[in-house]
Coordinates of C-alpha atoms (C1' of nucleotides) in Angstrom, one line a residue:
Chain Y
M7 CA 150.7 120.4 77.7
T8 CA 149.3 121.3 81.0
L9 CA 147.4 124.6 80.7
A10 CA 149.9 127.2 81.3
A11 CA 148.8 129.2 84.3
R12 CA 147.9 132.8 83.3
P13 CA 150.8 135.0 84.4
D14 CA 148.4 137.0 86.6
A15 CA 147.0 134.1 88.1
A16 CA 150.3 133.6 90.1
S17 CA 149.9 135.2 93.4
T18 CA 151.7 135.2 96.7
A19 CA 150.3 132.4 98.8
A20 CA 151.7 129.7 101.1
R21 CA 152.0 126.6 98.9
D22 CA 151.1 123.1 100.1
D23 CA 154.6 122.4 101.0
G24 CA 154.7 125.2 103.2
R25 CA 157.3 127.1 101.4
V26 CA 156.7 130.6 100.4
P27 CA 157.1 131.1 96.7
T28 CA 158.9 134.2 95.4
P29 CA 156.3 137.1 95.7
D30 CA 154.9 138.5 92.6
S31 CA 157.3 140.5 90.6
A32 CA 156.7 144.2 90.1
A33 CA 156.2 143.4 86.5
L34 CA 153.4 141.2 87.0
R35 CA 151.8 143.6 89.3
A36 CA 152.2 146.3 86.9
H37 CA 150.6 144.1 84.2
T38 CA 147.6 143.3 86.2
A39 CA 147.2 146.9 87.5
I40 CA 147.4 148.6 84.1
R41 CA 145.2 145.7 82.5
A42 CA 142.8 146.3 85.3
A43 CA 142.8 150.0 84.9
I44 CA 141.9 149.6 81.3
L45 CA 139.3 147.0 82.0
D46 CA 137.4 149.3 84.6
G47 CA 137.6 152.3 82.2
S48 CA 140.6 154.3 84.0
H49 CA 142.4 154.2 80.9
R50 CA 140.3 154.7 77.9
P51 CA 140.8 153.7 74.4
G52 CA 142.9 156.3 72.5
E53 CA 144.5 157.3 75.6
M54 CA 148.5 157.6 75.8
L55 CA 150.1 155.7 78.4
S56 CA 153.2 157.3 79.9
E57 CA 155.8 154.8 81.4
N58 CA 156.8 157.6 83.9
E59 CA 153.4 158.1 85.1
L60 CA 152.5 154.6 85.4
A61 CA 155.7 153.9 87.3
Q62 CA 155.2 156.8 89.7
R63 CA 151.6 155.7 90.3
L64 CA 152.4 152.1 91.0
G65 CA 155.4 152.9 93.1
M66 CA 158.0 151.2 91.1
S67 CA 160.6 152.2 88.4
R68 CA 160.1 152.3 84.5
T69 CA 161.6 148.8 84.0
P70 CA 158.9 146.6 85.2
V71 CA 156.4 149.0 83.7
R72 CA 158.0 148.7 80.3
S73 CA 158.0 145.0 80.6
A74 CA 154.2 145.1 81.3
L75 CA 153.5 147.1 78.5
T76 CA 155.4 144.9 75.9
R77 CA 153.2 142.1 77.2
L78 CA 150.0 144.2 77.2
Q79 CA 150.8 144.9 73.5
D80 CA 151.3 141.1 72.8
E81 CA 147.9 140.5 74.3
G82 CA 146.1 143.1 72.3
W83 CA 145.4 145.7 74.8
I84 CA 147.7 148.4 73.6
T85 CA 149.9 149.5 70.7
I86 CA 153.4 150.8 71.3
Y87 CA 154.6 153.4 69.0
P88 CA 158.4 153.4 69.1
K89 CA 159.8 156.4 70.9
R90 CA 156.4 157.8 71.2
G91 CA 154.4 155.9 73.6
A92 CA 151.7 153.4 74.3
L93 CA 148.2 153.9 72.9
V94 CA 145.3 152.1 74.5
R95 CA 143.6 150.4 71.7
R96 CA 140.2 150.8 70.5
L97 CA 138.6 147.6 69.3
S98 CA 136.9 148.2 65.8
D99 CA 133.4 147.0 65.2
R100 CA 135.1 144.4 62.9
E101 CA 137.6 143.2 65.3
I102 CA 134.7 142.7 68.0
A103 CA 132.7 140.8 65.6
E104 CA 135.8 138.6 64.7
L105 CA 136.7 138.1 68.5
A106 CA 133.1 136.8 69.0
D107 CA 133.2 134.7 65.8
A108 CA 136.5 133.1 66.8
R109 CA 135.3 132.1 70.1
L110 CA 132.0 130.7 68.6
I111 CA 134.3 128.6 66.3
L112 CA 136.2 127.2 69.2
E113 CA 133.3 126.5 71.4
A114 CA 131.4 124.9 68.7
M115 CA 134.2 122.8 67.6
G116 CA 134.7 122.0 71.3
V117 CA 131.5 120.6 71.7
Q118 CA 131.6 118.7 68.5
R119 CA 134.7 117.1 69.3
A120 CA 133.7 115.9 72.6
S121 CA 132.0 112.4 73.0
T122 CA 128.4 111.7 73.8
E123 CA 129.3 110.9 77.4
V124 CA 131.2 114.3 77.8
R125 CA 128.4 116.3 76.4
R126 CA 125.9 114.6 78.7
A127 CA 128.2 115.0 81.8
L128 CA 128.7 118.7 80.7
A129 CA 125.0 119.1 80.5
D130 CA 124.6 117.7 84.1
R131 CA 127.3 120.1 85.5
L132 CA 126.1 123.1 83.7
E133 CA 122.4 123.0 84.3
P134 CA 122.6 123.7 88.0
Q135 CA 124.7 126.9 87.4
L136 CA 122.0 128.6 85.3
N137 CA 120.2 129.6 88.5
A138 CA 123.4 131.3 89.9
Q139 CA 123.7 133.1 86.4
R140 CA 120.3 134.5 86.9
E141 CA 120.8 135.5 90.5
A142 CA 124.1 137.3 89.6
L143 CA 122.2 139.2 86.8
L144 CA 119.3 140.1 88.9
A145 CA 121.4 141.2 91.6
R146 CA 123.2 143.5 89.1
D147 CA 126.5 141.6 90.1
L148 CA 128.4 142.2 87.1
D149 CA 131.8 140.6 88.2
G150 CA 129.9 137.6 89.5
F151 CA 128.1 137.0 86.5
V152 CA 131.1 137.5 84.2
T153 CA 133.0 134.9 86.2
L154 CA 130.1 132.6 85.7
T155 CA 129.5 133.0 82.2
I156 CA 133.2 132.8 81.3
A157 CA 133.5 129.5 83.2
F158 CA 130.2 128.5 81.4
H159 CA 131.5 129.1 77.8
R160 CA 134.8 127.9 78.8
S161 CA 133.4 124.4 79.4
F162 CA 132.6 124.0 75.9
V163 CA 136.0 124.6 74.7
E164 CA 137.5 122.2 77.3
A165 CA 135.0 119.5 76.3
A166 CA 137.4 119.0 73.2
G167 CA 140.3 118.2 75.7
N168 CA 142.8 120.3 73.9
A169 CA 144.6 122.6 76.3
V170 CA 146.3 124.7 73.3
L171 CA 142.8 125.5 72.2
A172 CA 141.5 126.3 75.6
E173 CA 144.4 128.8 76.2
I174 CA 143.5 130.4 72.9
A175 CA 139.9 130.8 73.9
D176 CA 140.9 132.2 77.2
R177 CA 142.9 135.0 75.5
L178 CA 140.0 135.7 73.3
T179 CA 137.6 135.9 76.3
D180 CA 140.0 138.1 78.1
R181 CA 140.0 140.6 75.3
Q182 CA 136.2 140.5 75.2
R183 CA 135.8 141.5 78.9
L184 CA 136.1 145.0 78.0
L185 CA 132.9 144.8 76.0
L186 CA 131.1 143.1 78.8
S187 CA 131.7 146.0 81.2
A188 CA 130.7 148.4 78.4
H189 CA 127.4 146.8 77.9
R190 CA 126.3 146.2 81.4
E191 CA 123.1 147.8 81.0
T192 CA 122.0 145.8 78.1
L193 CA 123.1 142.7 80.0
F194 CA 120.9 143.6 83.1
E195 CA 117.8 144.4 80.7
R196 CA 118.0 141.0 79.2
V197 CA 118.3 138.7 82.0
E198 CA 115.7 136.0 81.1
E199 CA 116.6 136.0 77.4
T200 CA 120.4 135.2 78.2
I201 CA 119.5 132.6 80.6
A202 CA 117.0 131.0 78.3
E203 CA 119.7 130.9 75.6
H204 CA 122.1 129.3 77.9
R205 CA 119.5 126.7 78.9
A206 CA 119.0 126.0 75.2
L207 CA 122.7 125.4 74.9
V208 CA 122.7 123.1 77.7
E209 CA 119.5 121.3 76.2
R210 CA 121.4 120.8 72.9
L211 CA 124.1 119.3 74.9
R212 CA 121.8 116.9 76.8
A213 CA 120.2 116.1 73.4
D214 CA 123.7 115.1 72.0
D215 CA 123.0 117.5 69.1
P216 CA 126.2 119.3 68.5
A217 CA 125.0 120.7 65.2
G218 CA 122.1 122.2 67.0
F219 CA 124.2 123.5 69.6
A220 CA 126.4 125.4 67.1
E221 CA 123.3 126.9 65.8
A222 CA 122.1 128.0 69.0
L223 CA 125.3 129.5 69.9
R224 CA 125.2 131.5 66.7
G225 CA 121.8 132.7 67.4
H226 CA 123.1 133.6 71.0
L227 CA 125.7 135.7 69.4
M228 CA 123.8 137.3 66.4
D229 CA 120.1 137.6 67.2
T230 CA 120.1 138.5 70.9
H231 CA 123.1 140.9 71.5
G232 CA 124.2 141.9 68.1
P233 CA 127.8 141.8 66.9
E234 CA 128.8 144.4 69.1
L235 CA 128.8 142.4 72.3
G236 CA 129.1 138.6 71.4
P237 CA 127.9 135.7 73.3
V238 CA 127.8 136.1 77.0
Chain C
M23 CA 141.3 144.8 62.7
T24 CA 144.0 144.9 60.3
L25 CA 146.3 141.9 60.7
A26 CA 148.9 142.9 63.3
A27 CA 152.4 142.9 61.7
R28 CA 154.4 140.3 63.4
P29 CA 156.9 142.5 65.6
D30 CA 159.9 140.5 63.8
A31 CA 158.4 141.5 60.5
A32 CA 159.5 145.1 61.1
S33 CA 162.9 145.7 59.5
T34 CA 165.0 148.5 58.7
A35 CA 164.5 149.6 55.1
A36 CA 163.6 152.8 53.4
R37 CA 160.0 153.4 53.1
D38 CA 158.3 154.6 50.1
D39 CA 158.0 158.1 51.3
G40 CA 161.8 158.2 51.5
R41 CA 162.0 158.6 55.2
V42 CA 164.2 156.1 57.3
P43 CA 162.2 154.3 59.9
T44 CA 163.5 153.9 63.3
P45 CA 166.0 151.1 63.2
D46 CA 165.0 147.9 64.7
S47 CA 165.4 148.1 68.5
A48 CA 167.8 145.9 70.1
A49 CA 164.9 144.0 71.9
L50 CA 163.5 143.0 68.5
R51 CA 167.0 142.1 67.3
A52 CA 167.3 139.9 70.3
H53 CA 163.9 138.4 70.0
T54 CA 164.4 137.1 66.5
A55 CA 168.1 136.1 67.0
I56 CA 167.0 133.9 70.1
R57 CA 164.1 132.6 68.1
A58 CA 166.0 131.9 65.2
A59 CA 168.6 130.1 67.4
I60 CA 166.2 127.7 68.7
L61 CA 164.6 127.1 65.5
D62 CA 168.0 126.2 63.9
G63 CA 169.0 124.0 66.8
S64 CA 171.6 126.2 68.3
H65 CA 169.6 126.1 71.3
R66 CA 168.1 122.8 72.2
P67 CA 165.1 122.1 74.4
G68 CA 166.1 121.7 78.0
E69 CA 169.0 124.1 77.6
M70 CA 169.2 126.9 80.1
L71 CA 169.8 130.5 78.4
S72 CA 171.8 132.9 80.2
E73 CA 170.9 136.5 80.0
N74 CA 174.6 137.5 80.3
E75 CA 175.9 135.2 77.7
L76 CA 173.2 136.2 75.3
A77 CA 173.9 139.8 75.8
Q78 CA 177.5 139.3 75.1
R79 CA 177.0 137.4 72.0
L80 CA 174.4 139.7 70.6
G81 CA 176.5 142.7 71.4
M82 CA 174.0 144.4 73.7
S83 CA 173.2 144.7 77.5
R84 CA 170.9 142.5 79.3
T85 CA 168.0 144.8 79.2
P86 CA 166.8 144.1 75.7
V87 CA 167.5 140.5 76.1
R88 CA 165.4 140.3 79.2
S89 CA 162.8 141.9 77.0
A90 CA 162.9 139.3 74.5
L91 CA 163.1 136.4 76.8
T92 CA 159.7 137.4 78.3
R93 CA 158.2 137.8 75.0
L94 CA 159.6 134.4 73.9
Q95 CA 158.0 132.9 77.1
D96 CA 154.6 134.4 76.2
E97 CA 155.1 132.8 72.7
G98 CA 155.6 129.4 74.2
W99 CA 159.3 129.1 73.2
I100 CA 160.9 129.2 76.6
T101 CA 160.0 128.9 80.4
I102 CA 161.2 131.4 82.8
Y103 CA 161.9 130.4 86.2
P104 CA 162.1 133.3 88.4
K105 CA 165.6 134.1 89.7
R106 CA 166.9 130.9 88.0
G107 CA 166.8 131.2 84.3
A108 CA 165.1 130.5 81.0
L109 CA 164.8 127.0 80.0
V110 CA 164.0 126.2 76.2
R111 CA 160.9 124.4 76.3
R112 CA 160.4 120.9 74.9
L113 CA 157.1 120.2 73.3
S114 CA 155.4 117.1 74.8
D115 CA 153.9 114.7 72.4
R116 CA 150.5 115.6 73.7
E117 CA 151.3 119.4 72.9
I118 CA 152.4 118.7 69.5
A119 CA 149.2 116.8 68.7
E120 CA 147.2 119.5 70.1
L121 CA 148.9 122.3 68.2
A122 CA 148.4 120.3 65.0
D123 CA 144.9 119.6 65.7
A124 CA 144.2 123.2 66.7
R125 CA 145.4 124.3 63.4
L126 CA 143.4 121.7 61.6
I127 CA 140.3 123.1 63.3
L128 CA 141.1 126.6 62.2
E129 CA 141.9 125.6 58.7
A130 CA 138.9 123.3 58.1
M131 CA 136.5 126.0 59.6
G132 CA 138.2 128.6 57.6
V133 CA 137.3 126.6 54.4
Q134 CA 133.8 125.9 55.7
R135 CA 133.0 129.7 56.4
A136 CA 134.1 130.6 53.0
S137 CA 131.8 131.0 50.1
T138 CA 131.6 128.9 47.3
E139 CA 133.2 131.6 45.0
V140 CA 136.1 132.1 47.5
R141 CA 136.6 128.3 47.6
R142 CA 136.9 128.2 43.8
A143 CA 139.2 131.1 43.6
L144 CA 141.4 129.6 46.3
A145 CA 141.6 126.5 44.4
D146 CA 142.7 128.4 41.3
R147 CA 145.2 130.5 43.2
L148 CA 146.8 127.3 45.0
E149 CA 146.9 124.9 42.2
P150 CA 149.8 126.3 40.4
Q151 CA 151.5 126.4 43.6
L152 CA 151.9 122.6 44.1
N153 CA 154.6 122.4 41.4
A154 CA 156.7 124.9 43.3
Q155 CA 156.4 122.9 46.4
R156 CA 157.3 119.7 44.6
E157 CA 160.3 121.6 43.5
A158 CA 161.4 122.7 46.7
L159 CA 161.3 119.4 48.2
L160 CA 163.1 117.6 45.4
A161 CA 165.7 120.3 45.8
R162 CA 165.9 119.6 49.6
D163 CA 165.2 123.3 50.0
L164 CA 163.6 123.2 53.5
D165 CA 163.5 126.7 54.0
G166 CA 161.7 127.3 50.6
F167 CA 159.2 124.5 51.1
V168 CA 158.4 125.5 54.6
T169 CA 157.7 129.0 53.5
L170 CA 155.4 127.7 50.6
T171 CA 153.6 125.3 52.6
I172 CA 152.9 127.8 55.4
A173 CA 151.5 130.2 52.9
F174 CA 149.6 127.2 51.6
H175 CA 147.9 126.2 54.8
R176 CA 147.6 129.9 55.9
S177 CA 145.2 130.5 52.8
F178 CA 142.8 128.1 54.2
V179 CA 142.3 130.1 57.5
E180 CA 142.3 133.4 55.5
A181 CA 139.4 132.3 53.5
A182 CA 137.2 132.8 56.4
G183 CA 138.2 136.6 56.3
N184 CA 138.7 136.6 60.1
A185 CA 141.9 138.3 61.0
V186 CA 141.8 137.3 64.6
L187 CA 141.6 133.7 63.7
A188 CA 144.4 134.1 61.1
E189 CA 146.6 135.6 63.6
I190 CA 145.9 132.8 66.0
A191 CA 146.8 130.2 63.3
D192 CA 150.1 132.0 62.6
R193 CA 151.1 131.7 66.2
L194 CA 150.4 128.0 66.1
T195 CA 152.2 127.6 62.8
D196 CA 155.2 129.5 64.2
R197 CA 155.4 127.0 67.0
Q198 CA 155.1 124.1 64.8
R199 CA 158.1 125.4 62.7
L200 CA 160.5 123.5 65.0
L201 CA 158.9 120.4 64.3
L202 CA 159.3 120.8 60.6
S203 CA 163.0 121.3 60.9
A204 CA 163.3 118.4 63.1
H205 CA 161.5 116.1 60.6
R206 CA 163.3 117.2 57.3
E207 CA 164.4 113.7 56.4
T208 CA 160.9 112.3 56.7
L209 CA 159.8 115.3 54.6
F210 CA 162.2 114.7 51.9
E211 CA 161.3 111.0 51.6
R212 CA 157.6 111.6 51.2
V213 CA 157.6 114.2 48.5
E214 CA 154.8 112.8 46.2
E215 CA 152.9 111.8 49.0
T216 CA 152.7 115.3 50.4
I217 CA 152.1 117.0 47.2
A218 CA 149.4 114.4 46.3
E219 CA 147.7 115.3 49.6
H220 CA 147.9 118.9 48.9
R221 CA 146.5 118.4 45.6
A222 CA 143.6 116.6 47.1
L223 CA 143.0 119.4 49.4
V224 CA 142.8 121.6 46.4
E225 CA 140.6 119.3 44.5
R226 CA 138.1 119.4 47.5
L227 CA 138.1 123.2 47.4
R228 CA 137.3 123.3 43.6
A229 CA 134.7 120.5 44.3
D230 CA 133.1 122.9 46.8
D231 CA 133.3 120.1 49.4
P232 CA 134.1 121.5 52.7
A233 CA 133.3 118.4 54.6
G234 CA 135.5 116.5 52.2
F235 CA 138.3 119.0 52.8
A236 CA 138.2 118.6 56.4
E237 CA 138.5 115.0 56.1
A238 CA 141.3 115.0 53.8
L239 CA 143.1 117.5 55.9
R240 CA 142.5 115.2 58.8
G241 CA 144.1 112.4 56.8
H242 CA 147.0 114.6 55.7
L243 CA 147.7 115.1 59.5
M244 CA 147.1 111.6 60.9
D245 CA 147.8 108.9 58.2
T246 CA 150.8 110.3 56.5
H247 CA 152.9 112.2 59.0
G248 CA 151.7 110.8 62.3
P249 CA 150.8 112.8 65.2
E250 CA 154.4 113.9 65.9
L251 CA 154.6 116.2 62.9
G252 CA 151.3 117.4 61.8
P253 CA 150.2 118.6 58.5
V254 CA 152.7 120.1 56.3
Chain A
dC27 C1' 180.5 107.9 106.5
dA28 C1' 176.2 110.5 106.1
dT29 C1' 173.9 114.8 106.8
dC30 C1' 173.1 119.2 108.1
dG31 C1' 174.3 124.2 107.9
dC32 C1' 176.4 127.9 106.1
dA33 C1' 178.8 130.9 103.1
dC34 C1' 180.0 131.9 98.4
dG35 C1' 179.1 132.6 93.6
dC36 C1' 176.1 132.8 90.4
dT37 C1' 171.7 134.1 88.4
dT38 C1' 167.9 137.4 87.5
dG39 C1' 164.8 141.6 89.0
dG40 C1' 164.6 146.1 89.7
dA41 C1' 166.3 151.2 89.8
dT42 C1' 168.9 154.6 88.2
dA43 C1' 171.6 156.9 84.8
dC44 C1' 172.3 158.2 80.2
dA45 C1' 171.5 158.2 75.0
dA46 C1' 168.7 159.1 71.2
dG47 C1' 164.4 160.1 68.9
dT48 C1' 160.0 162.7 68.4
dT49 C1' 156.8 166.4 68.7
dG50 C1' 155.4 170.9 69.4
dT51 C1' 156.8 175.8 69.7
dA52 C1' 159.2 179.8 68.8
dT53 C1' 162.0 182.3 65.6
dC54 C1' 163.5 183.8 61.3
dC55 C1' 163.3 184.3 56.5
dT56 C1' 161.0 185.2 52.2
Chain M
dA6 C1' 151.4 186.1 56.3
dG7 C1' 153.2 181.7 55.3
dG8 C1' 156.6 178.4 55.7
dA9 C1' 160.8 176.4 56.7
dT10 C1' 164.0 175.7 60.4
dA11 C1' 166.3 175.7 64.8
dC12 C1' 165.6 174.4 69.6
dA13 C1' 163.7 172.9 73.7
dA14 C1' 160.9 169.6 76.3
dC15 C1' 159.6 165.1 76.9
dT16 C1' 159.2 160.5 75.5
dT17 C1' 161.2 155.9 75.1
dG18 C1' 165.3 152.8 74.3
dT19 C1' 169.7 151.1 76.3
dA20 C1' 173.4 150.5 79.5
dT21 C1' 175.2 150.2 84.2
dC22 C1' 174.5 149.4 88.9
dC23 C1' 172.6 147.6 93.2
dA24 C1' 169.8 144.2 95.6
dA25 C1' 168.1 139.8 96.6
dG26 C1' 167.2 134.9 95.7
dC27 C1' 168.8 130.4 94.5
dG28 C1' 172.1 126.4 94.0
dT29 C1' 176.3 124.5 95.0
dG30 C1' 180.0 122.9 97.5
dC31 C1' 182.9 122.9 101.4
dG32 C1' 183.3 121.9 106.0
dA33 C1' 181.8 121.0 110.6
dT34 C1' 179.3 117.6 113.2
dG35 C1' 176.7 113.6 114.6

DNA sequence: CATCGCACGCTTGGATACAAGTTGTATCCT
DNA sequence: AGGATACAACTTGTATCCAAGCGTGCGATG
């Protein structure tokens, strides 16, 4: 399958054939807006979301809001209690650890499945990105770093050439975003350690050492950031 | 996290405290009904689903049907083309292979992550189920066998004790169900082979040999059923 | 005869109206 | 005073209504 475009990725822009696509539906706008509000802390875990309130604030009716909420539930952001409301989920320590562990598995397996050539090529491609990562961290540009590190880690999964896996990993990463924002200070305090760990991962790629890569990745997760954050 | 109950798993039944829970919403009924209709072949890949028609047939309005359709899209069953309709997806050969491969990874990793004790206990638990699997196949009881084999394979993922992973695997399995129905004849022709392969998996568990398990699982996928079906 | 344009009918997307369920509160009885 | 009960306000769930987009087919036109 071709990697399904994330629904929110759709945006209103002229296509190459000149035709203007259908504008983003209100349901999509609601989805992105609510998700963003959860991510930036406007809606905190434990908070109850009201369809009416959201609809009013977003300038639309309850219908698209409802649609967005059910999707957010499927994606693990909220829990809908019938006839009572939607609760912003709080990730338990266990779930946080499991999310990180699951992504670890997918990334390690992606590298293991790749061929030697792919691993080498990946190392060549990723190595120059390390500096940009450091710059972003030093500039305390959280969004910039998050974008970079997500792409960095995604490369490992992609190496397996399995789009289904890649999409699963994307969803996991998406849910972990919340944690990155929450631990921004920790992140900015460990710039060199983080970059060094990333560099070690690239080195294991270049050395064509998948087992060592998996080990380094586990260390990147467990030793440095603790189970409450996961690999960045 | 506790393993999130699949939405369809909810059903109207008296709870132990005697209270009658909220009856299943129309949206849930629509979701299960349409999904079942796709699974049993009533709606074939390439077919266009009409909200009006579905609503009429299910005896409800278009609103819950729409809700169900968007969810089915998120789960990979259909593709919704804005303002045009919902198309039942056809799994490409590549996607089928990727689904099987992804599940393979999760199951092999689940067993690898488990402790020796868990592997042994799992072998003890699964071994007696093999006969029931054979009986179901011999009786040409597809539903019965599918239930058994899904539980069988699920056990491997569960062994890792990671609920997030287990849920991901469930979703993959769900999408693969369609293939099991499509290949029922092949399935019934290879009864002893299938059981023997399952038995081999149990043996690798008992021998505390995760690597051999992974190898056997790969064979279960590639050699016997070919990439178009995946491990059963 | 081929092609372009346009209008019509069908579809979905969203808004509004209405029904039904849940929770909290006030009231009444013991 | 404590507890059960009735009620009221608010919530979500569903139906209906309206608007807008897309495809189709007919007809005019070159």
